[in-house]
CSV table of C-alpha atoms in Angstrom, one decimal:
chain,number,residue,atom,x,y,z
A,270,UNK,CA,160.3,-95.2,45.6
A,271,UNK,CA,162.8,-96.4,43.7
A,272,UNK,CA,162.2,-97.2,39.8
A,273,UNK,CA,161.0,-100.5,39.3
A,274,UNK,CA,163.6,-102.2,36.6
A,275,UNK,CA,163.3,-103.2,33.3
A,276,UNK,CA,163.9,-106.6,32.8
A,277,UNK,CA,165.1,-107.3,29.5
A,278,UNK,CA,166.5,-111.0,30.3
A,279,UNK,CA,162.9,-111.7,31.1
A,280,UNK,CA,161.4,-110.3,28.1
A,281,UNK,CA,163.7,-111.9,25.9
A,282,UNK,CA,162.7,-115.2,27.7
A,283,UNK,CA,159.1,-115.2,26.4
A,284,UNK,CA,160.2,-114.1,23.1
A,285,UNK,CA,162.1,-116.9,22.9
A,286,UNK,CA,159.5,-119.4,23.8
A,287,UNK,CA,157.2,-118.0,21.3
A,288,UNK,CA,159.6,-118.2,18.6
A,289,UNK,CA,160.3,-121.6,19.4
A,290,UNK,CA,156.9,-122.9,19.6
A,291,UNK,CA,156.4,-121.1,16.5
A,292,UNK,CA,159.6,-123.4,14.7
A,293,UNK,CA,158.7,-126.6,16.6
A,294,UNK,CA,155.5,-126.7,14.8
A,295,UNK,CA,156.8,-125.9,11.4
A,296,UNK,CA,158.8,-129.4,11.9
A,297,UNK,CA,155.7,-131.0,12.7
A,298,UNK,CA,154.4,-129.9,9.5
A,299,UNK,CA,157.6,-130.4,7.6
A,300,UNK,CA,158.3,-127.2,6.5
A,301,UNK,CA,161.7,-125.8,6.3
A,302,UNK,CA,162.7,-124.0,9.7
A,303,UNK,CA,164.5,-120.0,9.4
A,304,UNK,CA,168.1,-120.3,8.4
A,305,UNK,CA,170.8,-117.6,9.9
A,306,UNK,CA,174.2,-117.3,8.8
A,307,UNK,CA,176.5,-115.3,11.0
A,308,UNK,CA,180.0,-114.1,9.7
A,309,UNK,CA,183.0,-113.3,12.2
A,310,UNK,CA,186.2,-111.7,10.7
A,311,UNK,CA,189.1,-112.4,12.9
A,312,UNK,CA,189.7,-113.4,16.6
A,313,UNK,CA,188.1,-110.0,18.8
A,314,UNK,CA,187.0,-111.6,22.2
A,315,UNK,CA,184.3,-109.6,22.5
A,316,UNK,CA,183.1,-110.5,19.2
A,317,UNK,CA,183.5,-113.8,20.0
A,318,UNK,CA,180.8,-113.4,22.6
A,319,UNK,CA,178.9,-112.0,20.9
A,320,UNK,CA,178.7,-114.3,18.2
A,321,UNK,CA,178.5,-117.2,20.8
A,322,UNK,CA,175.4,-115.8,21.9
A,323,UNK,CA,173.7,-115.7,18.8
A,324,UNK,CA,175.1,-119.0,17.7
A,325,UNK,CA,173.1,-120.5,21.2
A,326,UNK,CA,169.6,-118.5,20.9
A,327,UNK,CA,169.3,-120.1,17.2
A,328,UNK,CA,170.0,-123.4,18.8
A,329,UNK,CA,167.6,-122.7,21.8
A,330,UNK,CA,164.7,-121.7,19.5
A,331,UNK,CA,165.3,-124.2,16.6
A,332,UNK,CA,166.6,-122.5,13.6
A,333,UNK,CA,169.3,-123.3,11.1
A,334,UNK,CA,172.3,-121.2,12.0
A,335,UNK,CA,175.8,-121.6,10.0
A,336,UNK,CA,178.8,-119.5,11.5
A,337,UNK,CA,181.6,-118.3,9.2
A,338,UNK,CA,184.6,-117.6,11.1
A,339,UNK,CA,187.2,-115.9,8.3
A,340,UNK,CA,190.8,-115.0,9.2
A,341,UNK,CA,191.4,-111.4,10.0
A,342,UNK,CA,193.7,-110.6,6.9
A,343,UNK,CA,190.7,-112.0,4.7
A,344,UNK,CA,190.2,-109.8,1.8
A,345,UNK,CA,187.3,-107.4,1.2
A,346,UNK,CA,186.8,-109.3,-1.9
A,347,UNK,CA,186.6,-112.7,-0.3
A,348,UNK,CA,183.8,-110.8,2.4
A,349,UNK,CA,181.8,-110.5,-0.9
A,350,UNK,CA,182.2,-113.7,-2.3
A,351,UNK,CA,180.6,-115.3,0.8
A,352,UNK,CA,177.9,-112.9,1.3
A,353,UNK,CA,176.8,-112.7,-2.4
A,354,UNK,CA,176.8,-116.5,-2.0
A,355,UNK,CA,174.4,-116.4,1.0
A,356,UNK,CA,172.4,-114.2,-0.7
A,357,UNK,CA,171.6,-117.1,-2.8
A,358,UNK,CA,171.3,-120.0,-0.5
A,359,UNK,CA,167.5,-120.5,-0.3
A,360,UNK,CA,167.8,-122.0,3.5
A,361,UNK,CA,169.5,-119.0,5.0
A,362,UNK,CA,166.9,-116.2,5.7
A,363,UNK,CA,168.8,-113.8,7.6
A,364,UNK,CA,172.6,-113.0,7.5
A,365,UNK,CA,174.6,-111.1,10.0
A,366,UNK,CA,178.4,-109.8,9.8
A,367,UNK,CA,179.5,-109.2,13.2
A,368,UNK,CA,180.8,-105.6,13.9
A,369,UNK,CA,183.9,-104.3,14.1
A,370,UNK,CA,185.3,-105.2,10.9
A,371,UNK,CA,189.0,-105.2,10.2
A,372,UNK,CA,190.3,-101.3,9.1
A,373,UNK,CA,190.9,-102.8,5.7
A,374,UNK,CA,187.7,-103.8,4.8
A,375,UNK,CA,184.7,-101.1,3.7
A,376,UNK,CA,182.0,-102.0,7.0
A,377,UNK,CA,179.9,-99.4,4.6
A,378,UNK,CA,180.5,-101.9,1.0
A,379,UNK,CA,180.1,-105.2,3.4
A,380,UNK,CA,176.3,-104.1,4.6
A,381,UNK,CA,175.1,-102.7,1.4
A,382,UNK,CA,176.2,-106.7,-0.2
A,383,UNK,CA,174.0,-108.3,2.5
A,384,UNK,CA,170.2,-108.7,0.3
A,385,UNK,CA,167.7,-106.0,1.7
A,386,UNK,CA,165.2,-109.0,2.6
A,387,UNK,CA,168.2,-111.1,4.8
A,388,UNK,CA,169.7,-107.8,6.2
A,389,UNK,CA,168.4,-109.3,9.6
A,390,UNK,CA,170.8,-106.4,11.8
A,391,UNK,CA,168.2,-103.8,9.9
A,392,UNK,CA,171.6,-101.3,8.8
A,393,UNK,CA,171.4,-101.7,4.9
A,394,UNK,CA,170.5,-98.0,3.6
A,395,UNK,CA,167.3,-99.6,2.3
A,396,UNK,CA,165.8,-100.6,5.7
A,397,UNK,CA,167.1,-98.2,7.9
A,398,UNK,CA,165.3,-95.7,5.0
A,399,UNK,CA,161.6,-97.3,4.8
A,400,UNK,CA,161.8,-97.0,8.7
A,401,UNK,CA,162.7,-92.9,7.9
A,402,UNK,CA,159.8,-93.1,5.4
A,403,UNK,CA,157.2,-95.0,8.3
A,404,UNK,CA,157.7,-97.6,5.9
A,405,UNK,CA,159.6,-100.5,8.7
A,406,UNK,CA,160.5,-103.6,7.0
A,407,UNK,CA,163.6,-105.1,8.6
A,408,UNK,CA,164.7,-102.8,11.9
A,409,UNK,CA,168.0,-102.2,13.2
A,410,UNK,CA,167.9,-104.7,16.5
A,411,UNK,CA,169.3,-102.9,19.5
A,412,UNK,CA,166.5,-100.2,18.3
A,413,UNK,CA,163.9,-102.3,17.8
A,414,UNK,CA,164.5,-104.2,20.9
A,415,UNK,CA,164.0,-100.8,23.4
A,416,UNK,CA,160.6,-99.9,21.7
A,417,UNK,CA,159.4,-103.5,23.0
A,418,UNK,CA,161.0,-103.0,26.4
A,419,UNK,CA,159.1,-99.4,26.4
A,420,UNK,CA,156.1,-101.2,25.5
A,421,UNK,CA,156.4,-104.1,28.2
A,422,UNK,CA,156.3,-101.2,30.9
A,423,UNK,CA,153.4,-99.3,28.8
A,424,UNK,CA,154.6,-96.2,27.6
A,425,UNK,CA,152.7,-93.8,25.7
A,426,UNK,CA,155.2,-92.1,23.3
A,427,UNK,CA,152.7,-89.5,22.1
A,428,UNK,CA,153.6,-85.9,23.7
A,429,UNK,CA,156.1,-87.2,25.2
A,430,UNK,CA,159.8,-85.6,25.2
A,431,UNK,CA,162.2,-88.8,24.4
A,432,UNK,CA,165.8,-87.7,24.3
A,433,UNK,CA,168.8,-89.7,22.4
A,434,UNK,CA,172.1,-89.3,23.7
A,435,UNK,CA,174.4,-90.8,20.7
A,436,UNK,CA,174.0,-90.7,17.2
A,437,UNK,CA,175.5,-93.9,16.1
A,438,UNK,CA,174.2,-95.8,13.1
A,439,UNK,CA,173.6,-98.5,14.8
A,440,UNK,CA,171.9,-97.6,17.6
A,441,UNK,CA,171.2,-93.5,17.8
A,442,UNK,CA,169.9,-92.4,14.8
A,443,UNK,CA,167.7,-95.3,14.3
A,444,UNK,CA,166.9,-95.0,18.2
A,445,UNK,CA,165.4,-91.5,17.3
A,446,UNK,CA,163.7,-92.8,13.8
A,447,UNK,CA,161.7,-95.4,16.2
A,448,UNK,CA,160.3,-93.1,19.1
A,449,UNK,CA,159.5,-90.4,16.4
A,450,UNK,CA,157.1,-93.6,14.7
A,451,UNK,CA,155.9,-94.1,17.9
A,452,UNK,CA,154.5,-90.8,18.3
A,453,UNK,CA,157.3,-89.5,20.9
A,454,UNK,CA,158.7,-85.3,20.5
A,455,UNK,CA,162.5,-86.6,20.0
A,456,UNK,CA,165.6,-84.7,20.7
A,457,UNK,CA,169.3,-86.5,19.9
A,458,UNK,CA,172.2,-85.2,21.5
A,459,UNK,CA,175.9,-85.7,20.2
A,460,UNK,CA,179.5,-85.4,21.0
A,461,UNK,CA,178.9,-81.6,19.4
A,462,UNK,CA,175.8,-81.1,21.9
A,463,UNK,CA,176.2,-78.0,24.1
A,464,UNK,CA,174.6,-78.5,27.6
A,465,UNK,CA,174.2,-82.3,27.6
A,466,UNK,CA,172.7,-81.9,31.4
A,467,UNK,CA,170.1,-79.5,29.9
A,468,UNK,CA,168.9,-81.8,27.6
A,469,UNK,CA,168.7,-84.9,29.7
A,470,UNK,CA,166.7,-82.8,32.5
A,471,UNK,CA,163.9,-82.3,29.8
A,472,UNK,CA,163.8,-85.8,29.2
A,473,UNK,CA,160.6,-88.2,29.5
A,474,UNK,CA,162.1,-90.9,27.5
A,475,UNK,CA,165.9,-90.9,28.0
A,476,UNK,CA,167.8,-93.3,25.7
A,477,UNK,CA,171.8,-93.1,26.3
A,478,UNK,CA,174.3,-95.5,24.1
A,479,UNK,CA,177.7,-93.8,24.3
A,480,UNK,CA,179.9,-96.4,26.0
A,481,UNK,CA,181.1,-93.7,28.4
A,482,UNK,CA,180.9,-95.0,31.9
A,483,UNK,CA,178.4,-92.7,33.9
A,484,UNK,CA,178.2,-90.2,31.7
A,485,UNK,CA,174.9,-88.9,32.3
A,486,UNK,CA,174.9,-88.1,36.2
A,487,UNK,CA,171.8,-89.8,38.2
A,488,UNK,CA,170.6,-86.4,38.9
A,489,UNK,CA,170.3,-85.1,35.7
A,490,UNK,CA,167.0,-87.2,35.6
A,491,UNK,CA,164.0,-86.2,35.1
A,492,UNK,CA,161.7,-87.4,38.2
A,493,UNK,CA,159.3,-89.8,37.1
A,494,UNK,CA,161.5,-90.2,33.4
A,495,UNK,CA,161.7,-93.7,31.8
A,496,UNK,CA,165.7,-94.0,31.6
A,497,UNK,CA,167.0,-96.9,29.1
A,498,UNK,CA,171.4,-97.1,29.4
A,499,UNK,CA,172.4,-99.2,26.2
A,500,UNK,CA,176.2,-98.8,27.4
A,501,UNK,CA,178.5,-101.7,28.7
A,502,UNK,CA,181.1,-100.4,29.8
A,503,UNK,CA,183.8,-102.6,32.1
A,504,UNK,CA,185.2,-101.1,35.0
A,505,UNK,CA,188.8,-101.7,36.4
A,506,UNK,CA,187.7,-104.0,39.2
A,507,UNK,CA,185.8,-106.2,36.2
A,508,UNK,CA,181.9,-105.3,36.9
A,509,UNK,CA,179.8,-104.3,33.9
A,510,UNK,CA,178.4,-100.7,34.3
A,511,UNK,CA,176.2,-98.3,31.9
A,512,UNK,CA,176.4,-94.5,30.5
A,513,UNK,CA,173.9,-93.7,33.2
A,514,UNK,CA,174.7,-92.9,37.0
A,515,UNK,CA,172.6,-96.4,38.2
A,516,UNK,CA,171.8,-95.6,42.0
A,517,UNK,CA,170.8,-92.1,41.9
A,518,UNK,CA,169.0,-92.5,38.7
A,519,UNK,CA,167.1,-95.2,40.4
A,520,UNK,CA,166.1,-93.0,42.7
A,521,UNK,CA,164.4,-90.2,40.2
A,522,UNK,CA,163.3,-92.8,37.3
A,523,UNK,CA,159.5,-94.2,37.4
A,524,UNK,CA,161.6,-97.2,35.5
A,525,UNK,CA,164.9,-98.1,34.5
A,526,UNK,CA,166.8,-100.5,32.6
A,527,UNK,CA,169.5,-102.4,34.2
A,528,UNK,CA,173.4,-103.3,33.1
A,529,UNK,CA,173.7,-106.4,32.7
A,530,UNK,CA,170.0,-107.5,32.1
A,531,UNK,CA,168.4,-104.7,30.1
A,532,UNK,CA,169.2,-104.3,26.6
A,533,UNK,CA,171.3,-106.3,25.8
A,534,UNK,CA,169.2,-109.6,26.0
A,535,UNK,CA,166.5,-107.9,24.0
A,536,UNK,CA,168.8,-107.2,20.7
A,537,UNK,CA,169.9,-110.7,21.0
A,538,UNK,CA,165.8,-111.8,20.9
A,539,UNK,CA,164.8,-109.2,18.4
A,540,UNK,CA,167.7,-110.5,16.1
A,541,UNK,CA,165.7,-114.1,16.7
A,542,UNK,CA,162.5,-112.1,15.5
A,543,UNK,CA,164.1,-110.5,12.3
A,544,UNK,CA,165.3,-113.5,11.4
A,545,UNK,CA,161.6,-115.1,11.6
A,546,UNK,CA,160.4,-111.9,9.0
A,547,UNK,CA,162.5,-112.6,7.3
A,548,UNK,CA,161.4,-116.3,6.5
A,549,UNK,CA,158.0,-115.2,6.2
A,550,UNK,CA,159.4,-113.0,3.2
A,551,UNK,CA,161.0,-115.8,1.6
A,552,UNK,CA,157.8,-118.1,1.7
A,553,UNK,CA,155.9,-118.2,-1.5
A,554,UNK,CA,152.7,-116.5,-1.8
C-alpha cells in the first residue's frame, strides 16, 4: 500500500482556526490582540512570498502585524535601530527578519538584537539553547512544525532511529534537538557524511532539508519509515519537488509528507503559534 500523506495544509488549517477563535474572543473582552512585526531587507522574490504569506495568516487569524520593507543597501546599523525599537514597542509580541540577509549585514548580529521573548523564528542562541538544555521556550518553526505533523500521524519517538539529513541552523540541528526531546535515537547526516544511503536505510524517522532535488533515492527507505522532505526545490519545467525520490518513497513509507503541502504550511502556522507565546509572556502576572 502506498503511504498515506501527511497533510500539512490541513493541519495548519485547524491551527489556524484555533488561534483565531482564541483572538476573536480577546476583542470581545477588549484586550489587546498579539502584535507581529516582520522585516524584509531588499526585493528577493522568494522572500517576497514568503513574507506575503505571513503578512495574510496574521490577517486571517486576527493579529496586529506591521511589515518593514528596508532597501537592500540599508545599513547594518539602521537593521539595529529598527529592531531595538521593536524590542520596545509594547503591542508587537513577536518579530521576525526574513532570511537571506544582504552579504553586508551580520545575519548572526541581526538575530542576537531580536529580544529572547519576541524571537518568534526560535534562532536567538538563547532559545535554540533552553531547547538543548530540555528547557523549550520559543522553538525554531520549521522544527517545531514537523514534531506536530509527527504527532498528527501518532508517532512514538521512543526507540525509535530518526535520522537528519542537513545540519542547518535553521532547520537540522534544531530538527535533531526536537526528536532527541521527544525521546527518538537521532542520527544527523551532513555534507561530510560518508554513506548517506546507509544512514537513511536505518531510518525510522527520516527528516531531509537540503534543497537538493531527489537527493535521497526512494529506495533508500526504510519500509514502513515515516519520511518528512522539507526541500522545495523548482524544477526546469516549473513544478515544485523535494530532496526525497516522491513515488518510490511512497511506495516503502507507512507515511509521507508531500511537496507542496507538507511542511511548509505548518512553519507558517507554528510561526502563528509563537507568536501567541509570546503574548502570553508579555501579559502581566
Amino acid at each position: 500500500m502506498p503511504a498515506e500523506l501527511i497533510d500539512g495544509r490541513h493541519l495548519a488549517a485547524l491551527i489556524r482556526e484555533e488561534i483565531r477563535l482564541d483572538v476573536e474572543r480577546l476583542r470581545e473582552q477588549g484586550r489587546r490582540v498579539p502584535g507581529l512585526a516582520v522585516i524584509l531587507v531588499g526585493d528577493d522574490p522568494a522572500s517576497r512570498v514568503y513574507v506575503g504569506h505571513k503578512e495574510k495568516a496574521c490577517l486571517e487569524v486576527g493579529y496586529y502585524s506591521e511589515v518593514h520593507r528596508l532597501r537592500g543597501d540599508v545599513s547594518q546599523e539602521e537593521l539595529v535601530t529598527l529592531i531595538r525599537a521593536l524590542n520596545d514597542q509594547e503591542d508587537i509580541d513577536g518579530i521576525l527578519v526574513q532570511l537571506p540577509l544582504p552579504v553586508h549585514i551580520d545575519t548572526e548580529t541581526i538575530i542576537e538584537t531580536i529580544a529572547t521573548d519576541k524571537d518568534v523564528d526560535g534562532f536567538h542562541p538563547y532559545n535554540v539553547g533552553r531547547l538543548a538544555a530540555r528547557l523549550p521556550l520559543l522553538r525554531p518553526c520549521t522544527p517545531y512544525g514537523i514534531i506536530h505533523l509527527l504527532d498528527s500521524v501518532g508517532e512514538t519517538y521512543k526507540g525509535r532511529h530518526a535520522v537528519v539529513v542537513g545540519a542547518s541552523n535553521i532547520v537540522g540541528r534544531p530538527m535533531a534537538l526536537e526528536l532527541l526531546l521527544a525521546g527518538a535515537t537521532v542520527t544527523v547526516c551532513h555534507r561530510f557524511t560518508a554513506d548517506l544511503e546507509h544512514h537513511v536505510r536505518e531510518a525510522d524517522i527520516l527528516v531531509v532539508a537540503v534543497g537538493k532535488p531527489n537527493l535521497v533515492h526512494g529506495d533508500w527507505i526504510k519500509p514502513g519509515a515515516t519520511v518528512v522532505d522539507v526541500g522545495i526545490n523548482r524544477t526546469a519545467e516549473g513544478h515544485l519537488i523535494g530532496d526525497v525520490e516522491f513515488e518510490l518513497a511512497r511506495q516503502r513509507a507507512a507515511y509521507i509528507t508531500p511537496v507542496p503541502g507538507g511542511v511548509g504550511p505548518m512553519t507558517v502556522a507554528t510561526l502563528l503559534r509563537n507568536t501567541w507565546q509570546a503574548w502570553q509572556m508579555h501579559q502581566p502576572d
